[in-house]
Structures are given as structure tokens and as C-alpha cells.
CSV table of N, CA and C in Angstrom, one decimal:
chain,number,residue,atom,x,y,z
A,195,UNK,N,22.1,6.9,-2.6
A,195,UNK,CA,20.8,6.9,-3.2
A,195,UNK,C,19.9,5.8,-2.6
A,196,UNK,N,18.7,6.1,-2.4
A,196,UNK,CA,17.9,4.8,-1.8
A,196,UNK,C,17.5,4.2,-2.8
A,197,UNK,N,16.7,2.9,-2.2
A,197,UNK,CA,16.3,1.9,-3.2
A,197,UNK,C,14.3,1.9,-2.7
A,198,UNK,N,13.7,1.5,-3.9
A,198,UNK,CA,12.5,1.2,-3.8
A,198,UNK,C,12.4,-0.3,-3.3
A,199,UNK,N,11.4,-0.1,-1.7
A,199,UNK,CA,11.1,-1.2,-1.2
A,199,UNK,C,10.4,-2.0,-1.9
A,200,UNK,N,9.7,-2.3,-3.2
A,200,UNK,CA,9.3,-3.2,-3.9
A,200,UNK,C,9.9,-3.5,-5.2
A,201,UNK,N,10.7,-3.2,-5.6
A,201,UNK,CA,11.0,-3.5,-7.0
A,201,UNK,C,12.9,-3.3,-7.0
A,202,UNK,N,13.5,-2.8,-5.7
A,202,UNK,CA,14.8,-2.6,-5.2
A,202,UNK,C,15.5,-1.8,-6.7
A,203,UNK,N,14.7,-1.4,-7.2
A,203,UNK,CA,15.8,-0.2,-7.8
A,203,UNK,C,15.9,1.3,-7.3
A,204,UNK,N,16.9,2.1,-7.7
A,204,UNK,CA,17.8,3.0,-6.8
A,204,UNK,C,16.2,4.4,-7.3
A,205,UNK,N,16.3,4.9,-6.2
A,205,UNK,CA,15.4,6.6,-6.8
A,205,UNK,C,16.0,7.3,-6.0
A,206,UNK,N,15.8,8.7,-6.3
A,206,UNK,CA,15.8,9.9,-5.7
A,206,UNK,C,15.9,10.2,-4.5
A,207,UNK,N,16.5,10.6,-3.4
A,207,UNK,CA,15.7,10.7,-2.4
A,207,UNK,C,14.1,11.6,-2.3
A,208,UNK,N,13.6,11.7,-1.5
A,208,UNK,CA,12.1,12.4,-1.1
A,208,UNK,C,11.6,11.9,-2.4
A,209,UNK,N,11.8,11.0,-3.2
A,209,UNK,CA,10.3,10.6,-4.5
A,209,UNK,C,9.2,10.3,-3.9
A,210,UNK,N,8.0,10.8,-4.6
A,210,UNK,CA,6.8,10.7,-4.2
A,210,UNK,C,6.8,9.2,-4.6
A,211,UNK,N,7.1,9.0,-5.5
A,211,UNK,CA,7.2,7.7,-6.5
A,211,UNK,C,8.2,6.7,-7.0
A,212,UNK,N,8.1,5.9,-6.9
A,212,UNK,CA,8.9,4.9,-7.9
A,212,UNK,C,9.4,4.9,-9.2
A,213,UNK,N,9.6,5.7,-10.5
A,213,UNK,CA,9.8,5.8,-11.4
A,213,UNK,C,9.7,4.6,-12.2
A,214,UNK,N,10.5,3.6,-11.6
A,214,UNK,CA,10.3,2.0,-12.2
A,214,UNK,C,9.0,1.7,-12.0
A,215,UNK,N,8.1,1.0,-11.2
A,215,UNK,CA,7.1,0.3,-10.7
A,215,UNK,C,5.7,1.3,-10.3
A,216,UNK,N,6.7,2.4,-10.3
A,216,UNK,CA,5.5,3.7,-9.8
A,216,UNK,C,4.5,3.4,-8.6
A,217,UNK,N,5.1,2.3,-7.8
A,217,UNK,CA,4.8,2.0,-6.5
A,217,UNK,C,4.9,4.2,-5.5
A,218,UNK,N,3.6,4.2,-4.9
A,218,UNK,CA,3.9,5.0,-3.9
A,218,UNK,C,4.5,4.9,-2.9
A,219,UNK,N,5.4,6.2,-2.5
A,219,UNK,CA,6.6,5.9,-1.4
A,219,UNK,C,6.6,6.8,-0.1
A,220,UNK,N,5.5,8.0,-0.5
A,220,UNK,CA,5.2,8.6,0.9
A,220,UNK,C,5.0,8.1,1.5
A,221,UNK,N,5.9,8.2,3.0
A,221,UNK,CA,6.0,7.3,4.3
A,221,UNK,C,6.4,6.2,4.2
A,222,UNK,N,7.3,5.8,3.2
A,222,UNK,CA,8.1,4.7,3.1
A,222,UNK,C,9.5,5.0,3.1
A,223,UNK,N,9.7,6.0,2.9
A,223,UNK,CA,11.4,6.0,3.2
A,223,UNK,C,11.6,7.4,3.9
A,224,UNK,N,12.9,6.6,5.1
A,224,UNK,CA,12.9,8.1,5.7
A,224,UNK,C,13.2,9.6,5.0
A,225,UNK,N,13.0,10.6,6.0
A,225,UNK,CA,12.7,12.2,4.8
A,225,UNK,C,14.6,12.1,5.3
A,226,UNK,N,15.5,12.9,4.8
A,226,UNK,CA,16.4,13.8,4.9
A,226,UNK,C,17.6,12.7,6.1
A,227,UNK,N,17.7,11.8,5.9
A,227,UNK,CA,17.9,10.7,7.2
A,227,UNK,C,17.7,10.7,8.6
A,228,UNK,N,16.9,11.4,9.1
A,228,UNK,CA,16.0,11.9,10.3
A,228,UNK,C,15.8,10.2,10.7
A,229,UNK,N,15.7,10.0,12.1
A,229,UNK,CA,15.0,8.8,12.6
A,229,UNK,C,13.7,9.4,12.4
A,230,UNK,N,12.8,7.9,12.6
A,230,UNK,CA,11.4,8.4,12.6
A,230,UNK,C,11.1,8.8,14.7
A,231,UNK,N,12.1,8.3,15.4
A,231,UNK,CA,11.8,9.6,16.2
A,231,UNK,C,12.0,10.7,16.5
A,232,UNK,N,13.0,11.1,15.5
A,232,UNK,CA,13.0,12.8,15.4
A,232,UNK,C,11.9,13.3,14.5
A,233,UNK,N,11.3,12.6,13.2
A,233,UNK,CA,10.4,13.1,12.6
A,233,UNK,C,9.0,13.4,13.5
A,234,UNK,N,8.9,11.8,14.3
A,234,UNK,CA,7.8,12.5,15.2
A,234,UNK,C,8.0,13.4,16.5
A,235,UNK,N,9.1,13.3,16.7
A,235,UNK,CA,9.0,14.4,17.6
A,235,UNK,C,8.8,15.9,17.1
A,236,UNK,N,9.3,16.2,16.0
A,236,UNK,CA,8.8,17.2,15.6
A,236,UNK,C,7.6,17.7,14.8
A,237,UNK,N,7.0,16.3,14.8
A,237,UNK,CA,5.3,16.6,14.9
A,237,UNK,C,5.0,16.8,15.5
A,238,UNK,N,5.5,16.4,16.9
A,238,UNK,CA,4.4,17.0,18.1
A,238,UNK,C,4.8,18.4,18.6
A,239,UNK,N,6.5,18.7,18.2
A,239,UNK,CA,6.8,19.9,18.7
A,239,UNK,C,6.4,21.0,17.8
A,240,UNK,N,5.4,20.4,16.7
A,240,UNK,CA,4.5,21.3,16.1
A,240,UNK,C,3.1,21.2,16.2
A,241,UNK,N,2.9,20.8,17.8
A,241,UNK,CA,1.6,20.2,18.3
A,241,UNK,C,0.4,19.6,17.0
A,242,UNK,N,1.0,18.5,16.6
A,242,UNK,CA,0.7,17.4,15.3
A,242,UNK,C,0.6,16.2,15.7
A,243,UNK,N,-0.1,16.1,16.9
A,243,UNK,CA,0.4,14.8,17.5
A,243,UNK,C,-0.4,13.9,16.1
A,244,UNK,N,-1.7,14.1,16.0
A,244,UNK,CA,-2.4,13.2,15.1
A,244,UNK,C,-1.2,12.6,13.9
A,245,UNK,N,-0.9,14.1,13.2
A,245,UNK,CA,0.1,13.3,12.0
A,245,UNK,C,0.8,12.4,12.8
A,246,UNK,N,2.0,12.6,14.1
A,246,UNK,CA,2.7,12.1,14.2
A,246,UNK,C,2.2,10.8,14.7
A,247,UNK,N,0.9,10.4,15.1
A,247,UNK,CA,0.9,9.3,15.1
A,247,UNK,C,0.5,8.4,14.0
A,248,UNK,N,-0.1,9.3,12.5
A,248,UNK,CA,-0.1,8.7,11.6
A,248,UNK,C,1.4,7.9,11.2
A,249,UNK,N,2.6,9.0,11.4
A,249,UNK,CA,3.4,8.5,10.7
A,249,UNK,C,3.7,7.4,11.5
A,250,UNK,N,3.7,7.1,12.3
A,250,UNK,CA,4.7,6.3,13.3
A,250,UNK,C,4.0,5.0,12.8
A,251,UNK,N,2.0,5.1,12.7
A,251,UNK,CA,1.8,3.7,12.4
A,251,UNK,C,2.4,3.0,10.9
A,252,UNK,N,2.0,4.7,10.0
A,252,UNK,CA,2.8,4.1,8.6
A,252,UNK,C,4.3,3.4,8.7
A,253,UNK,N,5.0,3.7,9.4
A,253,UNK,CA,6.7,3.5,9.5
A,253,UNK,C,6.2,2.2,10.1
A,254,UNK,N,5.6,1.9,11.0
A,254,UNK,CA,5.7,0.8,11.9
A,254,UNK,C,4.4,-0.4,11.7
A,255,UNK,N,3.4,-0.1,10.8
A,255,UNK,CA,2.4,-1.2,10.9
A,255,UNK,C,2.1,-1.5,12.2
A,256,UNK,N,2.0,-0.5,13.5
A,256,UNK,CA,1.4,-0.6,14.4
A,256,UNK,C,0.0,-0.3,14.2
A,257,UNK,N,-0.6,-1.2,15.0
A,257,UNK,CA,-2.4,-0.3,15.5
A,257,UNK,C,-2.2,0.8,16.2
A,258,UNK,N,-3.5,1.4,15.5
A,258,UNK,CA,-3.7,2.9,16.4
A,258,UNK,C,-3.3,2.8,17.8
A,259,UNK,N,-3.5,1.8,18.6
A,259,UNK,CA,-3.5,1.9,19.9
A,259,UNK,C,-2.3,1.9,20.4
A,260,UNK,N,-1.2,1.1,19.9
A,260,UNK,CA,-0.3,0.6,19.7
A,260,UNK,C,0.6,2.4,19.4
A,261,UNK,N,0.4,2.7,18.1
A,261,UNK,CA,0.8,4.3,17.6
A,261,UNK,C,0.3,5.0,19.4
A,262,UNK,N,-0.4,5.2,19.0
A,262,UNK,CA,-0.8,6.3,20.4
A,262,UNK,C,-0.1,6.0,21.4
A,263,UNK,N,0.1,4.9,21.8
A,263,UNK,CA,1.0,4.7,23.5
A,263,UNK,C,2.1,5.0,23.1
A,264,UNK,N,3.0,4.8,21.5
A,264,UNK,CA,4.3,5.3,21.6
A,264,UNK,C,4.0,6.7,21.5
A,265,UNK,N,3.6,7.3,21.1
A,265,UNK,CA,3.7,8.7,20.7
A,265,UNK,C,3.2,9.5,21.6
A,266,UNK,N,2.5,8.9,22.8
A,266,UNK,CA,2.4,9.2,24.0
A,266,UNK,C,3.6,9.2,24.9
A,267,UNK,N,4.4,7.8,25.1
A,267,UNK,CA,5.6,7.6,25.7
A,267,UNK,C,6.5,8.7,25.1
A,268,UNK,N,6.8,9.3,23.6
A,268,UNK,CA,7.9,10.1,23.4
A,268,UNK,C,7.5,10.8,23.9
A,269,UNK,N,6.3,11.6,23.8
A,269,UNK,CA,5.6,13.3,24.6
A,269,UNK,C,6.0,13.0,26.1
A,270,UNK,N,5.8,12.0,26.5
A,270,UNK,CA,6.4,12.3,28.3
A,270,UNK,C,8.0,12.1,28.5
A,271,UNK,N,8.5,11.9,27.3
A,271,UNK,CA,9.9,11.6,27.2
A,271,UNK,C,10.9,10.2,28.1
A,272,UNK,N,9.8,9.3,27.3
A,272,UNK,CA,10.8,8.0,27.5
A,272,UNK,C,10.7,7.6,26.0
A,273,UNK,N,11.0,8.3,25.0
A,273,UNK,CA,11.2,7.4,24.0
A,273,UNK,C,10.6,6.8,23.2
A,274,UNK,N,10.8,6.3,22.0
A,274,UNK,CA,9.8,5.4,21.3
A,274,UNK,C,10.1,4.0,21.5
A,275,UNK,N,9.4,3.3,22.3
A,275,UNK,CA,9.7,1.8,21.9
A,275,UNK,C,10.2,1.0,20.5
A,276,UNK,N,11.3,0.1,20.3
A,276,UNK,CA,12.1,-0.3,19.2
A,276,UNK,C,10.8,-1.4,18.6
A,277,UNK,N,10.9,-0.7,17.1
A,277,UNK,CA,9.7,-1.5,16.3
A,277,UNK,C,10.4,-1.4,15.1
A,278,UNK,N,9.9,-3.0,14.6
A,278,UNK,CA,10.6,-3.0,13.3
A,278,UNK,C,10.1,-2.9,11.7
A,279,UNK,N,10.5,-1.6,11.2
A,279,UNK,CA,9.6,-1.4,10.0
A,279,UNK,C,9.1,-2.2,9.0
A,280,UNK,N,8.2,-2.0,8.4
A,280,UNK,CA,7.6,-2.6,7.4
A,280,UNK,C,8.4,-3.6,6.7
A,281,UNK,N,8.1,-4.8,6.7
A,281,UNK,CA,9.0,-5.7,5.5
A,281,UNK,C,8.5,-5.8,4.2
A,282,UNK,N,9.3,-5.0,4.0
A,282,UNK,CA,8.1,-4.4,2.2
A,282,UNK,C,8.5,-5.8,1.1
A,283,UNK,N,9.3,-6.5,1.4
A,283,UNK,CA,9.4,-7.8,0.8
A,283,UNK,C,8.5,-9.0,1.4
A,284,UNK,N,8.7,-8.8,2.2
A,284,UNK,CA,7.1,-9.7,3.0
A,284,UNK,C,5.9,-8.8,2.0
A,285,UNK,N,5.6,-7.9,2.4
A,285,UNK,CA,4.4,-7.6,1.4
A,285,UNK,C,4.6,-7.9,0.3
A,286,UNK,N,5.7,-7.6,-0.4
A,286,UNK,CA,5.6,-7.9,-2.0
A,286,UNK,C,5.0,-9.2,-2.5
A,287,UNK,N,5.9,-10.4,-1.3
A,287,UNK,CA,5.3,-11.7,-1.8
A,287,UNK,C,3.8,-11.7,-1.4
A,288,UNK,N,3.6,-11.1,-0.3
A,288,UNK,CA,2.2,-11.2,-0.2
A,288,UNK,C,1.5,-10.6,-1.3
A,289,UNK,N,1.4,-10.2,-2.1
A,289,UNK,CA,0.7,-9.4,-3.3
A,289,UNK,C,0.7,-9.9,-4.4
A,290,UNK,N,2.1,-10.7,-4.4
A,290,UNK,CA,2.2,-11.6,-5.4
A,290,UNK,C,1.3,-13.0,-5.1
A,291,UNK,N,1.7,-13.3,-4.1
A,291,UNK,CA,0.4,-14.7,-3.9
A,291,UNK,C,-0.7,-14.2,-4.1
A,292,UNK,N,-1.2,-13.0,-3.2
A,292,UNK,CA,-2.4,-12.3,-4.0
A,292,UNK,C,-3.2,-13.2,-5.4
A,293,UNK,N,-2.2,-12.0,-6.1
A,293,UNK,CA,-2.3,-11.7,-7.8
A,293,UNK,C,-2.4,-13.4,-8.2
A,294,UNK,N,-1.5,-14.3,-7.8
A,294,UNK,CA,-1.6,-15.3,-8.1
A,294,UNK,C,-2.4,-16.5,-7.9
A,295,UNK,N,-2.9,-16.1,-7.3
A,295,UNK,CA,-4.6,-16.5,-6.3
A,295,UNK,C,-5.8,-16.0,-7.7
A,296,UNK,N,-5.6,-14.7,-8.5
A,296,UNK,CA,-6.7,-14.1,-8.6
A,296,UNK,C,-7.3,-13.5,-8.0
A,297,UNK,N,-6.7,-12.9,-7.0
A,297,UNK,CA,-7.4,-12.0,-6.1
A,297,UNK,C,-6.4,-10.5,-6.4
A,298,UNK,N,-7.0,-9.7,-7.1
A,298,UNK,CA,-6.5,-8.8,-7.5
A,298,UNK,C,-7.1,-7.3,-6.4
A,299,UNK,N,-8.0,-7.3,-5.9
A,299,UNK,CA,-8.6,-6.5,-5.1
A,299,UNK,C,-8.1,-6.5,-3.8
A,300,UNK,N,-7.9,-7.9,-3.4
A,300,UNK,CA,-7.3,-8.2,-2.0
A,300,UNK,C,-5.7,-7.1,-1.9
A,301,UNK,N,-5.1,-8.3,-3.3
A,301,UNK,CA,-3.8,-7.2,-3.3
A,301,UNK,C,-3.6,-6.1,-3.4
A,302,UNK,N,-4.5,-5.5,-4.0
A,302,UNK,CA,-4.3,-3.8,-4.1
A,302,UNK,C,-4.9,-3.6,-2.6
A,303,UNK,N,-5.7,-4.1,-1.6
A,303,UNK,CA,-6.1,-3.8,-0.4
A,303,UNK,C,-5.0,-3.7,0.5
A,304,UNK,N,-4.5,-4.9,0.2
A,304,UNK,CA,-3.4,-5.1,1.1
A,304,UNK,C,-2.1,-3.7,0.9
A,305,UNK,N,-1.9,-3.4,-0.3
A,305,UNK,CA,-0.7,-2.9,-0.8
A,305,UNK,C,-1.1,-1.4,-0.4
A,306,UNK,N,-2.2,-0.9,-0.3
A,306,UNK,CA,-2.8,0.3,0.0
A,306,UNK,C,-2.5,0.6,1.8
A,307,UNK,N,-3.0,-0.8,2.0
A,307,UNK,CA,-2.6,-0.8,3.8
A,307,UNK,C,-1.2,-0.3,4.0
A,308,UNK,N,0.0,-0.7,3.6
A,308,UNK,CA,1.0,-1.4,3.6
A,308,UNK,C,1.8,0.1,3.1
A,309,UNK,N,1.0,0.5,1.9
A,309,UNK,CA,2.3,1.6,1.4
A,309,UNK,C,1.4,3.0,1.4
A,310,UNK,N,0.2,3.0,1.5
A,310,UNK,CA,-0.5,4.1,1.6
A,310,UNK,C,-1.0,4.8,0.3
A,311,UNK,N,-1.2,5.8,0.1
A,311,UNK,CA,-1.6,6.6,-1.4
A,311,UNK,C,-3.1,6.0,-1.5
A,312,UNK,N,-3.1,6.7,-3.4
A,312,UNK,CA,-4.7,6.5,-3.4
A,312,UNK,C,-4.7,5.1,-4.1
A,313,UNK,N,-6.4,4.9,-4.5
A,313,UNK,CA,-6.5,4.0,-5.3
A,313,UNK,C,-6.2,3.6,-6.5
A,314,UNK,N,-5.7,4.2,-7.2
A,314,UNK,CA,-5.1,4.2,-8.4
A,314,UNK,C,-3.7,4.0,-8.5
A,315,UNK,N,-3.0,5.2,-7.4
A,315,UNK,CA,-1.7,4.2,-7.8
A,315,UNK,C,-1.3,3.2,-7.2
A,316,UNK,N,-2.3,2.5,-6.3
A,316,UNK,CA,-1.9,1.1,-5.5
A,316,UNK,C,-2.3,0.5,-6.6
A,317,UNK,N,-3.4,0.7,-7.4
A,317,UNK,CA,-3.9,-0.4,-9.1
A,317,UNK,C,-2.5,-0.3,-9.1
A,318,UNK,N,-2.0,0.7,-9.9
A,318,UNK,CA,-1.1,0.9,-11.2
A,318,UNK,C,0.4,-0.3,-10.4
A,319,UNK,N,0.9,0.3,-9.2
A,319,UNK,CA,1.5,-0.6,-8.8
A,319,UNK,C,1.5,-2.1,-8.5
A,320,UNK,N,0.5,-2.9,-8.2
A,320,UNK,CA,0.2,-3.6,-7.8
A,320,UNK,C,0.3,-4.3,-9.4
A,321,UNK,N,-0.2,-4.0,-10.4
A,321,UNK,CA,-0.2,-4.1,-11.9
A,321,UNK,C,1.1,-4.3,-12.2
A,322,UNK,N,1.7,-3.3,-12.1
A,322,UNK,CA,3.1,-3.6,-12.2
A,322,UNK,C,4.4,-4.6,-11.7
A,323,UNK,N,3.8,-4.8,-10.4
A,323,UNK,CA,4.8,-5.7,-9.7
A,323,UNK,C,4.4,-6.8,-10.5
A,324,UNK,N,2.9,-7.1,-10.6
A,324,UNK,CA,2.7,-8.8,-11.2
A,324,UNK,C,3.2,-8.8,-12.6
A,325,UNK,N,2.8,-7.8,-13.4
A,325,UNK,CA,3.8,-7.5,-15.2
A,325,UNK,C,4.8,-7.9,-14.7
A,326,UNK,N,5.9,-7.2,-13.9
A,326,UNK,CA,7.5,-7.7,-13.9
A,326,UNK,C,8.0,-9.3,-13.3
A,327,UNK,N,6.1,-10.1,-12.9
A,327,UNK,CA,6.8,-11.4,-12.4
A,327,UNK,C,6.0,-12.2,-13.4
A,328,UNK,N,5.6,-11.7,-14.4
A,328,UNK,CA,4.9,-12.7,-15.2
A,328,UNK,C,3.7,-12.6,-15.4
A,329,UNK,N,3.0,-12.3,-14.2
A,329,UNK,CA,1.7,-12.2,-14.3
A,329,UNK,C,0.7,-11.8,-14.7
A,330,UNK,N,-0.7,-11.9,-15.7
A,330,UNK,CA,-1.6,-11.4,-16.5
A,330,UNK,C,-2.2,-10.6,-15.3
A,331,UNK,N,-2.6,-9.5,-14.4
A,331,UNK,CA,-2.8,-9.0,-13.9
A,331,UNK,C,-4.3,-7.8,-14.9
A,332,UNK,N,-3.7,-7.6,-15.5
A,332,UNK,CA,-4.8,-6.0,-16.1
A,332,UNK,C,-6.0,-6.1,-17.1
A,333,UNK,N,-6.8,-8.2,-16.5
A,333,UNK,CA,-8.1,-7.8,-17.4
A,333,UNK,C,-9.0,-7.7,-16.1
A,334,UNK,N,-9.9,-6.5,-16.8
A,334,UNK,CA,-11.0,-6.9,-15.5
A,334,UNK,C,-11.8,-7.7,-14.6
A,335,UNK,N,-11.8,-8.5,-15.5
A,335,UNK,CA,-12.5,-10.1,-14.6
A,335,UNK,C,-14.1,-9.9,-14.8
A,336,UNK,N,-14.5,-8.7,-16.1
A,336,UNK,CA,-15.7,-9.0,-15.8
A,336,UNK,C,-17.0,-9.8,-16.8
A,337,UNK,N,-16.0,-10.3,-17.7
A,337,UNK,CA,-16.4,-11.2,-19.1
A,337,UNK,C,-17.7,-12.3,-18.7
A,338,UNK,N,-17.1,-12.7,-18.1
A,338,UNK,CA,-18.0,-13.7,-17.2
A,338,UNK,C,-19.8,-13.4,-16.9
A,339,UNK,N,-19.4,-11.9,-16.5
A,339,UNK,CA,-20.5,-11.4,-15.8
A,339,UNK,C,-21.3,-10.6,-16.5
A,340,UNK,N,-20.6,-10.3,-18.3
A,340,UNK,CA,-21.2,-10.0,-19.1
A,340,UNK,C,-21.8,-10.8,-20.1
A,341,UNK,N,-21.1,-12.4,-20.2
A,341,UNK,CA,-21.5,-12.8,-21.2
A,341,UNK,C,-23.0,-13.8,-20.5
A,342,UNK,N,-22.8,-13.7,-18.9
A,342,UNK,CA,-24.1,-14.3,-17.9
A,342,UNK,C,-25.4,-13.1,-18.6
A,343,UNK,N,-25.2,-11.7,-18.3
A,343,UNK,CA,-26.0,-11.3,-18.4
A,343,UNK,C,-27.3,-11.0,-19.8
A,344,UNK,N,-25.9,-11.3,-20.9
A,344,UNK,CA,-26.3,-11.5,-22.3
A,344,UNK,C,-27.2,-12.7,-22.7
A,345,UNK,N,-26.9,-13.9,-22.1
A,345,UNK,CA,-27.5,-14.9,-22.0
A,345,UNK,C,-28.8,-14.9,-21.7
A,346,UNK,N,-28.8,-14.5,-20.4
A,346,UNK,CA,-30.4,-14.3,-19.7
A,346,UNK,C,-30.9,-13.2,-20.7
A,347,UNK,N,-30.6,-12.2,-20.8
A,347,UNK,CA,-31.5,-11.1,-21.3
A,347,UNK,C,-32.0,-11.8,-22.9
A,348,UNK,N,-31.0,-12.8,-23.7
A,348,UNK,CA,-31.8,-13.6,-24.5
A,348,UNK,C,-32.5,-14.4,-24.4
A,349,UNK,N,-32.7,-15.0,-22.8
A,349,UNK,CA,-33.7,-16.2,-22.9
A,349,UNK,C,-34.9,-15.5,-22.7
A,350,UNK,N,-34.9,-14.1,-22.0
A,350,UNK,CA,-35.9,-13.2,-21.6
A,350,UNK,C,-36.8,-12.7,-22.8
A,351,UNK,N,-35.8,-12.8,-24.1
A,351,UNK,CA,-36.5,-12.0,-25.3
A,351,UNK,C,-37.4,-13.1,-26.0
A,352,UNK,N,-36.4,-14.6,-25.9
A,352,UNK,CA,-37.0,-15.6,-26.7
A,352,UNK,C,-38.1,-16.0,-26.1
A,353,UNK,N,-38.4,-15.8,-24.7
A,353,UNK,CA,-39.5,-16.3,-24.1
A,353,UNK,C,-40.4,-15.6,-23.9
A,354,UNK,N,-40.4,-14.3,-24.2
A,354,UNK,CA,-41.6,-13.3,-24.8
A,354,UNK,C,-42.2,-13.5,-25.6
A,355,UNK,N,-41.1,-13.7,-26.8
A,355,UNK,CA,-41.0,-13.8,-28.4
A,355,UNK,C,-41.9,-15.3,-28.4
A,356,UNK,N,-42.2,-16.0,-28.0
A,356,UNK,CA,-42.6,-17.5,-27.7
A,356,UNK,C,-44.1,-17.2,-27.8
């Protein structure tokens, strides 16, 4: 059984999701134990080169340009150059310093880069990893900018009112 790159508990193979942390996992763990050079080769031997260089940057945190030259080099058949996947524990702490900064946006920016999916479930995840380390993570931050605006709009009335 595999384990979830962020929260290391065991799931399913092929889960869309995390069940624990509900971190998204498409393109995070390999399909069926295929290398990801068999996976991309058989993107391209379903002339997919695009996907296949999607996946290769997801597997690999390469740049595009970087994806393209390998996935170029397998199509002429020398191979994928050896790259080393994602250190989903390096990002985690990165998300966590994040969160712990107050920078809640950054982290879900980062965590979006990093594990892919939409915006919501990089929130919900990203929410979750800081819940499981302590962290107040799920107020909006926008109190501030409501109780600014309440203020002025009273000085506005009193000074009419004047």
C-alpha cells in the first residue's frame, strides 16, 4: 500500500486523494508501478507528447524546457535523463513555514505548484496540514480590513452629520 507524500499515511493505490489530509495526489504517485518512463513513453506512443510532458514536469519539478528536452531525448530513444522526484517533505516544511509566516496564499501557491489540482483542494489541504501541526490556519485575515472600512465610513457620516 502507498503512503501519502504529505501526511505519510498508507491509501489506496490510484486515490485521487488523501483520505487523511485530503491533500491531492494526481501525479504524485506512480499509476500501477510503471516507471514514469514507461508512463511517458506511452504518452507519446499515443502521440500525447504534450501530456507526456506535462507528466514528466509534474513527477520531476522540471521547467518546461527542461520537460521538453527529456521527452524529446526518450522520442529519439536515448532515454530519460535520471531526475529526482519531488521531495514532498521539503515542500511540506515549506508550507508549514509558509502558514507560519502568515502567509497563507503563498502556501497554497506553492502547494498547488508542487502537487497540482484545483484551488480548493490545495485550500482544504494546505488547512489541514497546518490543523495537524498546530496551526490556526482557517480565519480569513480579513477583520482588519473590515473594521478599517467601518471606521472611515463613520468618520464620513460624522462629518457630514457636522
Amino acid at each position: 500500500m502507498s503512503r501519502c507524500p504529505f501526511c505519510e499515511k498508507p491509501i489506496a493505490a490510484g486515490s485521487a486523494s488523501c483520505p487523511h489530509c485530503r491533500a491531492p495526489l494526481e501525479g504524485m504517485l506512480p499509476s500501477g508501478g510503471e516507471s514514469l518512463e514507461e508512463r511517458v513513453r506511452a504518452l507519446l506512443d499515443a502521440d500525447q507528447k504534450i501530456e507526456a510532458v506535462k507528466l514528466y514536469r509534474e513527477e520531476t519539478a522540471a521547467s518546461l524546457a527542461e520537460a521538453k528536452e527529456a521527452v524529446e531525448a526518450l522520442q529519439a530513444g536515448r532515454g530519460l535523463p535520471v531526475e529526482t522526484p519531488k521531495d514532498a517533505a521539503g515542500i511540506e516544511s515549506e508550507v508549514l513555514r509558509l502558514l507560519g509566516q502568515r502567509k497563507k496564499i503563498e502556501a497554497i501557491k506553492l502547494y498547488r505548484q508542487h502537487a497540482g489540482g484545483g484551488l480548493k483542494e490545495a485550500k482544504e489541504a494546505v488547512e489541514a496540514l497546518g490543523e495537524r501541526h498546530g496551526l490556526d490556519v482557517r480565519g480569513s485575515g480579513c477583520l482588519g480590513v473590515v473594521l478599517c472600512l467601518v471606521l472611515c465610513w463613520s468618520a464620513v457620516v460624522a462629518w457630514f452629520a457636522a
